mmCIF file with all atom_site columns, C-alpha atoms in Angstrom:
data_model
loop_
_atom_site.group_PDB
_atom_site.id
_atom_site.type_symbol
_atom_site.label_atom_id
_atom_site.label_alt_id
_atom_site.label_comp_id
_atom_site.label_asym_id
_atom_site.label_entity_id
_atom_site.label_seq_id
_atom_site.pdbx_PDB_ins_code
_atom_site.Cartn_x
_atom_site.Cartn_y
_atom_site.Cartn_z
_atom_site.occupancy
_atom_site.B_iso_or_equiv
_atom_site.pdbx_formal_charge
_atom_site.auth_seq_id
_atom_site.auth_comp_id
_atom_site.auth_asym_id
_atom_site.auth_atom_id
_atom_site.pdbx_PDB_model_num
ATOM 1   C CA . MET A 1 1   ? 10.203  -3.335  -69.335 1.00 50.00 ? 1   MET A CA 1
ATOM 2   C CA . SER A 1 2   ? 9.204   -6.866  -68.382 1.00 52.00 ? 2   SER A CA 1
ATOM 3   C CA . GLY A 1 3   ? 6.797   -7.558  -65.521 1.00 53.00 ? 3   GLY A CA 1
ATOM 4   C CA . ASN A 1 4   ? 9.605   -8.761  -63.243 1.00 55.00 ? 4   ASN A CA 1
ATOM 5   C CA . ALA A 1 5   ? 11.723  -5.660  -63.793 1.00 53.00 ? 5   ALA A CA 1
ATOM 6   C CA . PHE A 1 6   ? 8.800   -3.431  -62.859 1.00 51.00 ? 6   PHE A CA 1
ATOM 7   C CA . ARG A 1 7   ? 8.163   -5.519  -59.760 1.00 52.00 ? 7   ARG A CA 1
ATOM 8   C CA . LEU A 1 8   ? 11.782  -5.282  -58.613 1.00 52.00 ? 8   LEU A CA 1
ATOM 9   C CA . THR A 1 9   ? 11.822  -1.513  -59.134 1.00 53.00 ? 9   THR A CA 1
ATOM 10  C CA . THR A 1 10  ? 8.602   -1.132  -57.159 1.00 53.00 ? 10  THR A CA 1
ATOM 11  C CA . LEU A 1 11  ? 9.837   -3.346  -54.310 1.00 53.00 ? 11  LEU A CA 1
ATOM 12  C CA . GLY A 1 12  ? 13.071  -1.385  -54.141 1.00 53.00 ? 12  GLY A CA 1
ATOM 13  C CA . ALA A 1 13  ? 11.142  1.847   -53.735 1.00 53.00 ? 13  ALA A CA 1
ATOM 14  C CA . MET A 1 14  ? 8.965   0.342   -51.005 1.00 55.00 ? 14  MET A CA 1
ATOM 15  C CA . THR A 1 15  ? 11.867  -0.994  -48.949 1.00 58.00 ? 15  THR A CA 1
ATOM 16  C CA . SER A 1 16  ? 14.089  2.069   -48.972 1.00 57.00 ? 16  SER A CA 1
ATOM 17  C CA . PRO A 1 17  ? 15.324  2.926   -45.481 1.00 64.00 ? 17  PRO A CA 1
ATOM 18  C CA . LYS A 1 18  ? 13.330  5.572   -43.660 1.00 65.00 ? 18  LYS A CA 1
ATOM 19  C CA . PRO A 1 19  ? 14.656  7.730   -40.867 1.00 68.00 ? 19  PRO A CA 1
ATOM 20  C CA . LYS A 1 20  ? 13.962  6.071   -37.526 1.00 70.00 ? 20  LYS A CA 1
ATOM 21  C CA . THR A 1 21  ? 11.362  7.902   -35.483 1.00 76.00 ? 21  THR A CA 1
ATOM 22  C CA . VAL A 1 22  ? 11.788  8.316   -31.753 1.00 76.00 ? 22  VAL A CA 1
ATOM 23  C CA . GLN A 1 23  ? 9.215   6.312   -29.842 1.00 87.00 ? 23  GLN A CA 1
ATOM 24  C CA . THR A 1 24  ? 7.636   8.394   -27.084 1.00 87.00 ? 24  THR A CA 1
ATOM 25  C CA . MET A 1 25  ? 4.981   7.870   -24.451 1.00 90.00 ? 25  MET A CA 1
ATOM 26  C CA . LYS A 1 26  ? 2.864   9.958   -22.153 1.00 92.00 ? 26  LYS A CA 1
ATOM 27  C CA . PRO A 1 27  ? 4.403   10.605  -18.749 1.00 92.00 ? 27  PRO A CA 1
ATOM 28  C CA . GLU A 1 28  ? 1.482   8.717   -17.138 1.00 94.00 ? 28  GLU A CA 1
ATOM 29  C CA . THR A 1 29  ? 2.476   5.610   -19.089 1.00 93.00 ? 29  THR A CA 1
ATOM 30  C CA . ALA A 1 30  ? 6.141   6.044   -18.176 1.00 93.00 ? 30  ALA A CA 1
ATOM 31  C CA . ALA A 1 31  ? 5.246   6.418   -14.477 1.00 93.00 ? 31  ALA A CA 1
ATOM 32  C CA . LYS A 1 32  ? 3.257   3.191   -14.639 1.00 93.00 ? 32  LYS A CA 1
ATOM 33  C CA . LYS A 1 33  ? 6.177   1.383   -16.279 1.00 92.00 ? 33  LYS A CA 1
ATOM 34  C CA . LEU A 1 34  ? 8.478   2.761   -13.571 1.00 92.00 ? 34  LEU A CA 1
ATOM 35  C CA . GLY A 1 35  ? 6.106   1.564   -10.842 1.00 92.00 ? 35  GLY A CA 1
ATOM 36  C CA . VAL A 1 36  ? 5.508   4.995   -9.314  1.00 94.00 ? 36  VAL A CA 1
ATOM 37  C CA . LEU A 1 37  ? 2.473   7.167   -8.737  1.00 94.00 ? 37  LEU A CA 1
ATOM 38  C CA . PHE A 1 38  ? 2.250   9.721   -11.544 1.00 94.00 ? 38  PHE A CA 1
ATOM 39  C CA . SER A 1 39  ? 0.880   12.510  -9.330  1.00 93.00 ? 39  SER A CA 1
ATOM 40  C CA . ALA A 1 40  ? 3.910   12.144  -7.031  1.00 94.00 ? 40  ALA A CA 1
ATOM 41  C CA . THR A 1 41  ? 6.461   12.639  -9.835  1.00 93.00 ? 41  THR A CA 1
ATOM 42  C CA . PRO A 1 42  ? 8.189   16.012  -10.356 1.00 93.00 ? 42  PRO A CA 1
ATOM 43  C CA . ALA A 1 43  ? 6.385   18.667  -12.407 1.00 92.00 ? 43  ALA A CA 1
ATOM 44  C CA . GLU A 1 44  ? 8.997   18.578  -15.189 1.00 91.00 ? 44  GLU A CA 1
ATOM 45  C CA . PHE A 1 45  ? 8.422   14.813  -15.581 1.00 91.00 ? 45  PHE A CA 1
ATOM 46  C CA . GLN A 1 46  ? 4.637   15.317  -15.678 1.00 92.00 ? 46  GLN A CA 1
ATOM 47  C CA . ALA A 1 47  ? 4.839   18.126  -18.235 1.00 91.00 ? 47  ALA A CA 1
ATOM 48  C CA . GLY A 1 48  ? 6.762   16.391  -21.027 1.00 85.00 ? 48  GLY A CA 1
ATOM 49  C CA . VAL A 1 49  ? 6.813   13.225  -23.054 1.00 89.00 ? 49  VAL A CA 1
ATOM 50  C CA . VAL A 1 50  ? 9.220   10.386  -22.344 1.00 89.00 ? 50  VAL A CA 1
ATOM 51  C CA . SER A 1 51  ? 11.164  8.629   -25.071 1.00 91.00 ? 51  SER A CA 1
ATOM 52  C CA . ARG A 1 52  ? 11.955  4.930   -24.907 1.00 91.00 ? 52  ARG A CA 1
ATOM 53  C CA . ASP A 1 53  ? 15.637  5.825   -24.429 1.00 91.00 ? 53  ASP A CA 1
ATOM 54  C CA . GLU A 1 54  ? 14.785  8.172   -21.554 1.00 92.00 ? 54  GLU A CA 1
ATOM 55  C CA . LEU A 1 55  ? 12.669  5.458   -19.922 1.00 92.00 ? 55  LEU A CA 1
ATOM 56  C CA . ASN A 1 56  ? 15.518  2.966   -20.242 1.00 92.00 ? 56  ASN A CA 1
ATOM 57  C CA . GLU A 1 57  ? 17.872  5.528   -18.693 1.00 93.00 ? 57  GLU A CA 1
ATOM 58  C CA . LEU A 1 58  ? 15.460  6.139   -15.794 1.00 92.00 ? 58  LEU A CA 1
ATOM 59  C CA . GLN A 1 59  ? 15.236  2.392   -15.206 1.00 93.00 ? 59  GLN A CA 1
ATOM 60  C CA . SER A 1 60  ? 18.968  1.741   -15.357 1.00 93.00 ? 60  SER A CA 1
ATOM 61  C CA . LYS A 1 61  ? 20.158  4.878   -13.534 1.00 94.00 ? 61  LYS A CA 1
ATOM 62  C CA . PRO A 1 62  ? 17.231  6.187   -11.490 1.00 94.00 ? 62  PRO A CA 1
ATOM 63  C CA . PRO A 1 63  ? 17.542  9.786   -10.296 1.00 94.00 ? 63  PRO A CA 1
ATOM 64  C CA . ALA A 1 64  ? 17.123  10.585  -6.597  1.00 94.00 ? 64  ALA A CA 1
ATOM 65  C CA . TRP A 1 65  ? 13.438  11.486  -6.929  1.00 94.00 ? 65  TRP A CA 1
ATOM 66  C CA . LEU A 1 66  ? 12.649  8.119   -8.515  1.00 94.00 ? 66  LEU A CA 1
ATOM 67  C CA . THR A 1 67  ? 14.660  6.167   -5.967  1.00 95.00 ? 67  THR A CA 1
ATOM 68  C CA . ASP A 1 68  ? 12.895  8.043   -3.157  1.00 95.00 ? 68  ASP A CA 1
ATOM 69  C CA . LEU A 1 69  ? 9.441   7.422   -4.652  1.00 94.00 ? 69  LEU A CA 1
ATOM 70  C CA . ARG A 1 70  ? 10.155  3.721   -5.067  1.00 94.00 ? 70  ARG A CA 1
ATOM 71  C CA . ARG A 1 71  ? 11.465  3.465   -1.513  1.00 94.00 ? 71  ARG A CA 1
ATOM 72  C CA . ASN A 1 72  ? 8.959   5.639   0.373   1.00 95.00 ? 72  ASN A CA 1
ATOM 73  C CA . GLY A 1 73  ? 5.937   6.141   -1.895  1.00 90.00 ? 73  GLY A CA 1
ATOM 74  C CA . PRO A 1 74  ? 3.219   7.065   -2.171  1.00 95.00 ? 74  PRO A CA 1
ATOM 75  C CA . HIS A 1 75  ? 2.784   3.897   -4.193  1.00 95.00 ? 75  HIS A CA 1
ATOM 76  C CA . PRO A 1 76  ? 0.191   3.138   -6.894  1.00 94.00 ? 76  PRO A CA 1
ATOM 77  C CA . LYS A 1 77  ? -2.414  0.498   -6.073  1.00 93.00 ? 77  LYS A CA 1
ATOM 78  C CA . GLN A 1 78  ? -0.625  -2.237  -8.064  1.00 92.00 ? 78  GLN A CA 1
ATOM 79  C CA . VAL A 1 79  ? 2.518   -1.759  -5.973  1.00 93.00 ? 79  VAL A CA 1
ATOM 80  C CA . VAL A 1 80  ? 0.538   -1.535  -2.719  1.00 94.00 ? 80  VAL A CA 1
ATOM 81  C CA . ALA A 1 81  ? -1.252  -4.786  -3.588  1.00 94.00 ? 81  ALA A CA 1
ATOM 82  C CA . ALA A 1 82  ? 2.037   -6.540  -4.408  1.00 93.00 ? 82  ALA A CA 1
ATOM 83  C CA . LYS A 1 83  ? 3.701   -5.344  -1.189  1.00 94.00 ? 83  LYS A CA 1
ATOM 84  C CA . LEU A 1 84  ? 0.721   -6.597  0.843   1.00 94.00 ? 84  LEU A CA 1
ATOM 85  C CA . GLY A 1 85  ? 0.471   -9.891  -1.062  1.00 93.00 ? 85  GLY A CA 1
ATOM 86  C CA . VAL A 1 86  ? -3.095  -9.310  -2.252  1.00 94.00 ? 86  VAL A CA 1
ATOM 87  C CA . SER A 1 87  ? -4.848  -8.437  -5.496  1.00 93.00 ? 87  SER A CA 1
ATOM 88  C CA . VAL A 1 88  ? -5.925  -4.923  -6.443  1.00 93.00 ? 88  VAL A CA 1
ATOM 89  C CA . SER A 1 89  ? -9.528  -6.116  -6.054  1.00 93.00 ? 89  SER A CA 1
ATOM 90  C CA . GLY A 1 90  ? -8.643  -7.362  -2.584  1.00 92.00 ? 90  GLY A CA 1
ATOM 91  C CA . LEU A 1 91  ? -7.338  -3.915  -1.680  1.00 94.00 ? 91  LEU A CA 1
ATOM 92  C CA . ILE A 1 92  ? -10.612 -2.349  -2.744  1.00 93.00 ? 92  ILE A CA 1
ATOM 93  C CA . ARG A 1 93  ? -12.637 -4.964  -0.834  1.00 93.00 ? 93  ARG A CA 1
ATOM 94  C CA . GLY A 1 94  ? -10.476 -4.083  2.179   1.00 92.00 ? 94  GLY A CA 1
ATOM 95  C CA . GLY A 1 95  ? -11.364 -0.411  1.803   1.00 92.00 ? 95  GLY A CA 1
ATOM 96  C CA . ILE A 1 96  ? -7.960  0.732   0.494   1.00 93.00 ? 96  ILE A CA 1
ATOM 97  C CA . THR A 1 97  ? -8.688  3.050   -2.417  1.00 92.00 ? 97  THR A CA 1
ATOM 98  C CA . GLU A 1 98  ? -5.939  5.658   -2.049  1.00 93.00 ? 98  GLU A CA 1
ATOM 99  C CA . PRO A 1 99  ? -2.177  5.364   -2.633  1.00 94.00 ? 99  PRO A CA 1
ATOM 100 C CA . LEU A 1 100 ? -0.196  4.362   0.449   1.00 95.00 ? 100 LEU A CA 1
ATOM 101 C CA . THR A 1 101 ? 3.320   5.161   1.584   1.00 96.00 ? 101 THR A CA 1
ATOM 102 C CA . THR A 1 102 ? 5.787   2.470   2.593   1.00 96.00 ? 102 THR A CA 1
ATOM 103 C CA . ALA A 1 103 ? 5.272   3.408   6.257   1.00 96.00 ? 103 ALA A CA 1
ATOM 104 C CA . GLU A 1 104 ? 1.499   2.972   5.889   1.00 96.00 ? 104 GLU A CA 1
ATOM 105 C CA . ILE A 1 105 ? 1.984   -0.394  4.182   1.00 96.00 ? 105 ILE A CA 1
ATOM 106 C CA . ASP A 1 106 ? 4.334   -1.528  6.965   1.00 96.00 ? 106 ASP A CA 1
ATOM 107 C CA . ALA A 1 107 ? 1.790   -0.411  9.590   1.00 95.00 ? 107 ALA A CA 1
ATOM 108 C CA . LEU A 1 108 ? -0.936  -2.417  7.835   1.00 95.00 ? 108 LEU A CA 1
ATOM 109 C CA . LYS A 1 109 ? 1.321   -5.481  7.742   1.00 94.00 ? 109 LYS A CA 1
ATOM 110 C CA . ALA A 1 110 ? 2.059   -5.114  11.451  1.00 95.00 ? 110 ALA A CA 1
ATOM 111 C CA . GLU A 1 111 ? -1.627  -4.627  12.297  1.00 95.00 ? 111 GLU A CA 1
ATOM 112 C CA . ASN A 1 112 ? -2.645  -7.533  9.986   1.00 93.00 ? 112 ASN A CA 1
ATOM 113 C CA . PRO A 1 113 ? -6.377  -6.763  9.970   1.00 95.00 ? 113 PRO A CA 1
ATOM 114 C CA . ALA A 1 114 ? -8.842  -9.596  9.271   1.00 94.00 ? 114 ALA A CA 1
ATOM 115 C CA . TRP A 1 115 ? -9.519  -8.386  5.707   1.00 94.00 ? 115 TRP A CA 1
ATOM 116 C CA . LEU A 1 116 ? -5.788  -8.487  4.891   1.00 93.00 ? 116 LEU A CA 1
ATOM 117 C CA . GLU A 1 117 ? -5.390  -11.996 6.232   1.00 94.00 ? 117 GLU A CA 1
ATOM 118 C CA . ARG A 1 118 ? -8.491  -13.101 4.283   1.00 94.00 ? 118 ARG A CA 1
ATOM 119 C CA . GLU A 1 119 ? -7.297  -11.479 1.035   1.00 92.00 ? 119 GLU A CA 1
ATOM 120 C CA . ARG A 1 120 ? -3.835  -13.015 1.378   1.00 93.00 ? 120 ARG A CA 1
ATOM 121 C CA . THR A 1 121 ? -5.489  -16.432 1.696   1.00 93.00 ? 121 THR A CA 1
ATOM 122 C CA . VAL A 1 122 ? -7.639  -15.741 -1.385  1.00 91.00 ? 122 VAL A CA 1
ATOM 123 C CA . GLN A 1 123 ? -4.560  -14.617 -3.321  1.00 91.00 ? 123 GLN A CA 1
ATOM 124 C CA . ALA A 1 124 ? -2.588  -17.722 -2.285  1.00 90.00 ? 124 ALA A CA 1
ATOM 125 C CA . GLU A 1 125 ? -5.467  -20.006 -3.335  1.00 91.00 ? 125 GLU A CA 1
ATOM 126 C CA . THR A 1 126 ? -5.799  -18.184 -6.655  1.00 89.00 ? 126 THR A CA 1
ATOM 127 C CA . ARG A 1 127 ? -2.093  -18.615 -7.391  1.00 89.00 ? 127 ARG A CA 1
ATOM 128 C CA . LYS A 1 128 ? -2.208  -22.274 -6.374  1.00 90.00 ? 128 LYS A CA 1
ATOM 129 C CA . GLU A 1 129 ? -5.165  -22.890 -8.705  1.00 90.00 ? 129 GLU A CA 1
ATOM 130 C CA . ALA A 1 130 ? -3.466  -21.031 -11.576 1.00 87.00 ? 130 ALA A CA 1
ATOM 131 C CA . LEU A 1 131 ? -0.346  -23.175 -11.102 1.00 89.00 ? 131 LEU A CA 1
ATOM 132 C CA . ARG A 1 132 ? -2.449  -26.357 -11.022 1.00 88.00 ? 132 ARG A CA 1
ATOM 133 C CA . LEU A 1 133 ? -4.180  -25.379 -14.277 1.00 88.00 ? 133 LEU A CA 1
ATOM 134 C CA . LYS A 1 134 ? -0.867  -24.492 -15.918 1.00 86.00 ? 134 LYS A CA 1
ATOM 135 C CA . GLN A 1 135 ? 0.595   -27.900 -15.060 1.00 88.00 ? 135 GLN A CA 1
ATOM 136 C CA . ARG A 1 136 ? -2.281  -29.780 -16.742 1.00 80.00 ? 136 ARG A CA 1
#
């Protein structure tokens, strides 16, 4: 057997199709990708693993519990920060360390405390600076 024939045989063995494995993730990771607070999800969601296909299905056709969580909360800190127009660090500086519901977020917006106004200004300046640097 010549060197090339051996090489082709070896390459053929290495490239043979393998059964596709199902990609799964922890429910905590799936909750984060869905933008909901893990501890607020149903027990059956928390107890299992979530496949990529199941995650895609949840995103495209959310069940009632997911729709309700997204609408009313409680929301994780990243979502709270986005809804208030501040950074997660700004939330913490403002004393917000727990998840908030949509009603609590709306009340904070209506109240517009000094820390929130200050953090919104900081966030706006940070975005403006990032845009300026990107355009260089």
